[in-house]
PDB file of C-alpha atoms in Angstrom:
ATOM      1  CA  MET O  18       0.000   0.000   0.000  1.00 89.00           C
ATOM      2  CA  ASP O  19       2.846   2.338   0.841  1.00 88.00           C
ATOM      3  CA  TYR O  20       4.474   1.647  -2.543  1.00 92.00           C
ATOM      4  CA  LEU O  21       1.209   2.269  -4.397  1.00 94.00           C
ATOM      5  CA  LYS O  22       0.699   5.570  -2.599  1.00 92.00           C
ATOM      6  CA  LYS O  23       4.047   6.680  -4.017  1.00 92.00           C
ATOM      7  CA  HIS O  24       3.549   4.982  -7.417  1.00 94.00           C
ATOM      8  CA  PRO O  25      -0.227   5.139  -7.955  1.00 96.00           C
ATOM      9  CA  LEU O  26      -2.356   3.254 -10.409  1.00 97.00           C
ATOM     10  CA  GLU O  27      -4.445   5.177 -12.898  1.00 96.00           C
ATOM     11  CA  LYS O  28      -7.954   5.989 -11.687  1.00 98.00           C
ATOM     12  CA  GLY O  29     -10.380   3.287 -12.752  1.00 98.00           C
ATOM     13  CA  ALA O  30      -7.651   0.731 -13.517  1.00 98.00           C
ATOM     14  CA  ARG O  31      -8.754  -2.874 -13.989  1.00 98.00           C
ATOM     15  CA  VAL O  32      -6.831  -4.811 -11.333  1.00 98.00           C
ATOM     16  CA  LEU O  33      -6.359  -8.539 -10.827  1.00 98.00           C
ATOM     17  CA  ASP O  34      -5.490  -9.307  -7.195  1.00 98.00           C
ATOM     18  CA  LEU O  35      -3.649 -12.660  -7.236  1.00 98.00           C
ATOM     19  CA  GLY O  36      -4.009 -14.958  -4.255  1.00 97.00           C
ATOM     20  CA  CYS O  37      -6.278 -12.349  -2.748  1.00 97.00           C
ATOM     21  CA  GLY O  38      -6.858 -14.041   0.583  1.00 96.00           C
ATOM     22  CA  TRP O  39      -8.954 -11.589   2.558  1.00 95.00           C
ATOM     23  CA  GLY O  40      -8.698  -9.111  -0.317  1.00 96.00           C
ATOM     24  CA  LEU O  41      -6.933  -6.203   1.334  1.00 96.00           C
ATOM     25  CA  GLY O  42      -4.574  -5.323  -1.541  1.00 96.00           C
ATOM     26  CA  GLY O  43      -7.359  -5.188  -4.096  1.00 98.00           C
ATOM     27  CA  ILE O  44      -9.688  -3.379  -1.710  1.00 98.00           C
ATOM     28  CA  PHE O  45      -7.008  -0.727  -1.190  1.00 98.00           C
ATOM     29  CA  CYS O  46      -6.808  -0.289  -4.984  1.00 98.00           C
ATOM     30  CA  ALA O  47     -10.593  -0.030  -5.277  1.00 98.00           C
ATOM     31  CA  LYS O  48     -10.802   2.530  -2.506  1.00 97.00           C
ATOM     32  CA  GLN O  49      -7.699   4.589  -3.338  1.00 97.00           C
ATOM     33  CA  PHE O  50      -7.821   4.521  -7.154  1.00 98.00           C
ATOM     34  CA  ASP O  51     -11.439   3.655  -7.919  1.00 98.00           C
ATOM     35  CA  ALA O  52     -10.062   0.465  -9.465  1.00 98.00           C
ATOM     36  CA  ARG O  53     -12.273  -2.298 -10.805  1.00 98.00           C
ATOM     37  CA  VAL O  54     -10.902  -5.249  -8.882  1.00 98.00           C
ATOM     38  CA  THR O  55     -11.106  -8.953  -9.546  1.00 98.00           C
ATOM     39  CA  SER O  56      -9.930 -10.943  -6.543  1.00 98.00           C
ATOM     40  CA  LEU O  57      -8.492 -14.319  -7.563  1.00 98.00           C
ATOM     41  CA  ASP O  58      -7.817 -17.223  -5.228  1.00 98.00           C
ATOM     42  CA  ALA O  59      -7.749 -20.999  -5.547  1.00 97.00           C
ATOM     43  CA  ASP O  60      -9.503 -21.308  -2.179  1.00 97.00           C
ATOM     44  CA  PRO O  61     -13.133 -20.175  -2.360  1.00 97.00           C
ATOM     45  CA  SER O  62     -13.418 -20.106   1.426  1.00 97.00           C
ATOM     46  CA  VAL O  63     -11.575 -16.746   1.423  1.00 98.00           C
ATOM     47  CA  PHE O  64     -14.193 -14.963  -0.686  1.00 98.00           C
ATOM     48  CA  PRO O  65     -16.720 -14.297   2.102  1.00 98.00           C
ATOM     49  CA  PHE O  66     -13.929 -12.549   4.038  1.00 97.00           C
ATOM     50  CA  ALA O  67     -12.820 -10.560   0.985  1.00 98.00           C
ATOM     51  CA  LYS O  68     -16.396  -9.510   0.219  1.00 98.00           C
ATOM     52  CA  TYR O  69     -16.978  -8.567   3.844  1.00 98.00           C
ATOM     53  CA  HIS O  70     -13.855  -6.397   3.900  1.00 97.00           C
ATOM     54  CA  ALA O  71     -14.932  -4.787   0.626  1.00 98.00           C
ATOM     55  CA  GLU O  72     -18.342  -4.021   2.132  1.00 98.00           C
ATOM     56  CA  LEU O  73     -16.711  -2.500   5.229  1.00 97.00           C
ATOM     57  CA  ASN O  74     -14.714  -0.222   2.909  1.00 98.00           C
ATOM     58  CA  ASN O  75     -17.693   0.688   0.699  1.00 98.00           C
ATOM     59  CA  VAL O  76     -16.188  -0.806  -2.453  1.00 98.00           C
ATOM     60  CA  GLU O  77     -17.108  -3.679  -4.735  1.00 97.00           C
ATOM     61  CA  ILE O  78     -14.942  -6.529  -5.931  1.00 98.00           C
ATOM     62  CA  GLU O  79     -15.486  -9.457  -8.238  1.00 98.00           C
ATOM     63  CA  THR O  80     -14.199 -12.860  -7.180  1.00 98.00           C
ATOM     64  CA  TRP O  81     -12.664 -15.537  -9.359  1.00 98.00           C
ATOM     65  CA  ARG O  82     -11.729 -19.030  -8.207  1.00 98.00           C
ATOM     66  CA  CYS O  83      -8.715 -20.094 -10.223  1.00 98.00           C
ATOM     67  CA  ARG O  84      -5.168 -21.386  -9.878  1.00 97.00           C
ATOM     68  CA  TYR O  85      -2.287 -19.279 -11.207  1.00 97.00           C
ATOM     69  CA  GLU O  86      -1.357 -21.762 -13.919  1.00 97.00           C
ATOM     70  CA  LYS O  87      -4.922 -21.723 -15.299  1.00 98.00           C
ATOM     71  CA  VAL O  88      -4.997 -17.932 -15.882  1.00 98.00           C
ATOM     72  CA  THR O  89      -4.543 -17.485 -19.638  1.00 98.00           C
ATOM     73  CA  GLN O  90      -2.981 -14.696 -21.617  1.00 98.00           C
ATOM     74  CA  LYS O  91      -6.462 -13.902 -22.937  1.00 98.00           C
ATOM     75  CA  ASP O  92      -7.760 -13.660 -19.347  1.00 98.00           C
ATOM     76  CA  LEU O  93      -4.925 -11.314 -18.449  1.00 98.00           C
ATOM     77  CA  SER O  94      -5.581  -9.029 -21.415  1.00 98.00           C
ATOM     78  CA  ARG O  95      -8.654  -7.728 -19.535  1.00 98.00           C
ATOM     79  CA  PHE O  96      -6.482  -6.106 -16.839  1.00 98.00           C
ATOM     80  CA  ASP O  97      -4.353  -2.982 -16.594  1.00 98.00           C
ATOM     81  CA  ALA O  98      -2.495  -4.163 -13.494  1.00 98.00           C
ATOM     82  CA  VAL O  99      -1.847  -7.410 -11.649  1.00 98.00           C
ATOM     83  CA  ILE O 100      -0.963  -7.303  -7.969  1.00 98.00           C
ATOM     84  CA  GLY O 101      -0.050 -10.003  -5.496  1.00 97.00           C
ATOM     85  CA  THR O 102       0.878  -9.644  -1.860  1.00 94.00           C
ATOM     86  CA  ASP O 103       2.589 -12.346   0.160  1.00 94.00           C
ATOM     87  CA  ILE O 104       1.778 -15.100  -2.356  1.00 95.00           C
ATOM     88  CA  CYS O 105       5.133 -16.758  -3.155  1.00 91.00           C
ATOM     89  CA  PHE O 106       5.693 -18.616   0.100  1.00 92.00           C
ATOM     90  CA  TRP O 107       6.410 -22.125  -1.259  1.00 92.00           C
ATOM     91  CA  ASP O 108       9.045 -23.230  -3.741  1.00 92.00           C
ATOM     92  CA  GLN O 109       6.262 -24.746  -5.869  1.00 95.00           C
ATOM     93  CA  LEU O 110       4.724 -21.276  -6.413  1.00 94.00           C
ATOM     94  CA  GLU O 111       7.816 -19.764  -8.010  1.00 96.00           C
ATOM     95  CA  ASP O 112       7.329 -21.188 -11.525  1.00 97.00           C
ATOM     96  CA  PRO O 113       3.555 -20.603 -11.758  1.00 97.00           C
ATOM     97  CA  LEU O 114       3.973 -16.968 -10.674  1.00 98.00           C
ATOM     98  CA  TYR O 115       6.901 -16.381 -13.022  1.00 98.00           C
ATOM     99  CA  ASN O 116       4.931 -17.852 -15.925  1.00 98.00           C
ATOM    100  CA  LEU O 117       1.837 -15.819 -15.018  1.00 98.00           C
ATOM    101  CA  THR O 118       3.975 -12.659 -14.954  1.00 98.00           C
ATOM    102  CA  ARG O 119       5.359 -13.511 -18.392  1.00 98.00           C
ATOM    103  CA  ARG O 120       1.838 -14.142 -19.765  1.00 98.00           C
ATOM    104  CA  ALA O 121       0.626 -10.860 -18.258  1.00 98.00           C
ATOM    105  CA  LEU O 122       3.375  -8.890 -19.989  1.00 98.00           C
ATOM    106  CA  ARG O 123       2.657 -10.626 -23.288  1.00 97.00           C
ATOM    107  CA  ALA O 124      -1.025  -9.763 -22.812  1.00 98.00           C
ATOM    108  CA  GLY O 125      -0.186  -6.066 -22.490  1.00 97.00           C
ATOM    109  CA  VAL O 126      -0.768  -5.666 -18.755  1.00 97.00           C
ATOM    110  CA  GLY O 127       0.763  -2.322 -17.831  1.00 95.00           C
ATOM    111  CA  ARG O 128       2.089  -3.313 -14.420  1.00 97.00           C
ATOM    112  CA  VAL O 129       2.679  -6.518 -12.500  1.00 98.00           C
ATOM    113  CA  LEU O 130       3.452  -5.771  -8.881  1.00 98.00           C
ATOM    114  CA  LEU O 131       4.290  -8.616  -6.512  1.00 97.00           C
ATOM    115  CA  VAL O 132       5.398  -8.026  -2.932  1.00 96.00           C
ATOM    116  CA  ASP O 133       6.638 -10.313  -0.198  1.00 96.00           C
ATOM    117  CA  PRO O 134       8.259 -10.171   3.237  1.00 94.00           C
ATOM    118  CA  GLY O 135      11.405 -11.540   1.588  1.00 91.00           C
ATOM    119  CA  ARG O 136      11.137 -15.325   1.518  1.00 94.00           C
ATOM    120  CA  SER O 137      13.627 -17.207  -0.638  1.00 96.00           C
ATOM    121  CA  PRO O 138      11.052 -18.462  -3.225  1.00 97.00           C
ATOM    122  CA  PHE O 139       9.964 -14.873  -3.856  1.00 97.00           C
ATOM    123  CA  ARG O 140      13.533 -13.615  -4.067  1.00 96.00           C
ATOM    124  CA  ARG O 141      14.316 -16.282  -6.692  1.00 96.00           C
ATOM    125  CA  LEU O 142      11.153 -15.386  -8.614  1.00 97.00           C
ATOM    126  CA  ALA O 143      11.982 -11.678  -8.552  1.00 97.00           C
ATOM    127  CA  GLN O 144      15.614 -12.231  -9.545  1.00 96.00           C
ATOM    128  CA  ARG O 145      14.549 -14.447 -12.447  1.00 97.00           C
ATOM    129  CA  ALA O 146      11.980 -11.867 -13.580  1.00 97.00           C
ATOM    130  CA  ALA O 147      14.620  -9.133 -13.336  1.00 96.00           C
ATOM    131  CA  GLU O 148      17.015 -11.134 -15.511  1.00 97.00           C
ATOM    132  CA  LYS O 149      14.555 -12.465 -18.085  1.00 97.00           C
ATOM    133  CA  LEU O 150      11.557 -10.095 -18.092  1.00 96.00           C
ATOM    134  CA  ASP O 151      13.301  -6.792 -17.425  1.00 95.00           C
ATOM    135  CA  ALA O 152      11.479  -6.507 -14.105  1.00 97.00           C
ATOM    136  CA  GLU O 153      12.652  -4.317 -11.250  1.00 95.00           C
ATOM    137  CA  TYR O 154      13.373  -5.897  -7.895  1.00 92.00           C
ATOM    138  CA  CYS O 155      14.063  -3.917  -4.746  1.00 92.00           C
ATOM    139  CA  GLU O 156      13.853  -3.858  -0.979  1.00 88.00           C
ATOM    140  CA  TRP O 157      11.142  -1.614   0.477  1.00 90.00           C
ATOM    141  CA  GLN O 158      10.753  -0.160   3.930  1.00 87.00           C
ATOM    142  CA  THR O 159       8.086   1.918   5.610  1.00 85.00           C
ATOM    143  CA  LEU O 160       8.151   3.538   9.014  1.00 82.00           C
ATOM    144  CA  ARG O 161       4.460   4.375   9.436  1.00 82.00           C
ATOM    145  CA  PRO O 162       2.011   3.306  10.648  1.00 82.00           C
ATOM    146  CA  ILE O 163       4.523   0.669  11.784  1.00 83.00           C
ATOM    147  CA  LYS O 164       8.076  -0.139  10.788  1.00 88.00           C
ATOM    148  CA  ALA O 165       7.956  -2.852   8.150  1.00 85.00           C
ATOM    149  CA  SER O 166      10.129  -4.076   5.305  1.00 87.00           C
ATOM    150  CA  GLY O 167       9.867  -6.425   2.399  1.00 92.00           C
ATOM    151  CA  CYS O 168      10.666  -6.947  -1.283  1.00 95.00           C
ATOM    152  CA  ILE O 169       8.926  -5.643  -4.365  1.00 95.00           C
ATOM    153  CA  MET O 170       8.993  -6.962  -7.916  1.00 97.00           C
ATOM    154  CA  ARG O 171       7.594  -4.655 -10.567  1.00 97.00           C
ATOM    155  CA  ALA O 172       7.321  -5.662 -14.214  1.00 97.00           C
ATOM    156  CA  GLY O 173       5.833  -3.865 -17.169  1.00 94.00           C
ATOM    157  CA  PRO O 174       6.157  -0.545 -18.953  1.00 81.00           C
ATOM    158  CA  ALA O 175       3.890   1.522 -16.676  1.00 62.00           C
TER     159      ALA O 175
END
């Protein structure tokens, strides 16, 4: 959220929130940028929580049950931005997320933004994307509202 405040999305952007969980990243985009958010997760049990949080924040989200490897380039062409927060926590997620990032760029998605506390699978994913997809990979730190740090991978022309 701190990164997006400093590097905002365009108003009304179509955002795919990967591995949405309770939906907070996408909800922030909907609230802050009037984004049209689709919250994707393989586990449908998270959607009631995501919808509840959206309702609490007076925004709407769409939900989509799908695994990363099943999201096609055609699917991705409907979005201006793809975000994912804290979603590359197992080694087995590295390849599907790298391949999804590559498909998103081929589909013309303007920005793929993945963030993580700094686990090794994410760091490998981000390094690979930096080398092969011209992505940017950096450490990020915020001091407010609490001190926190993590890693950010940003791919795409925008």
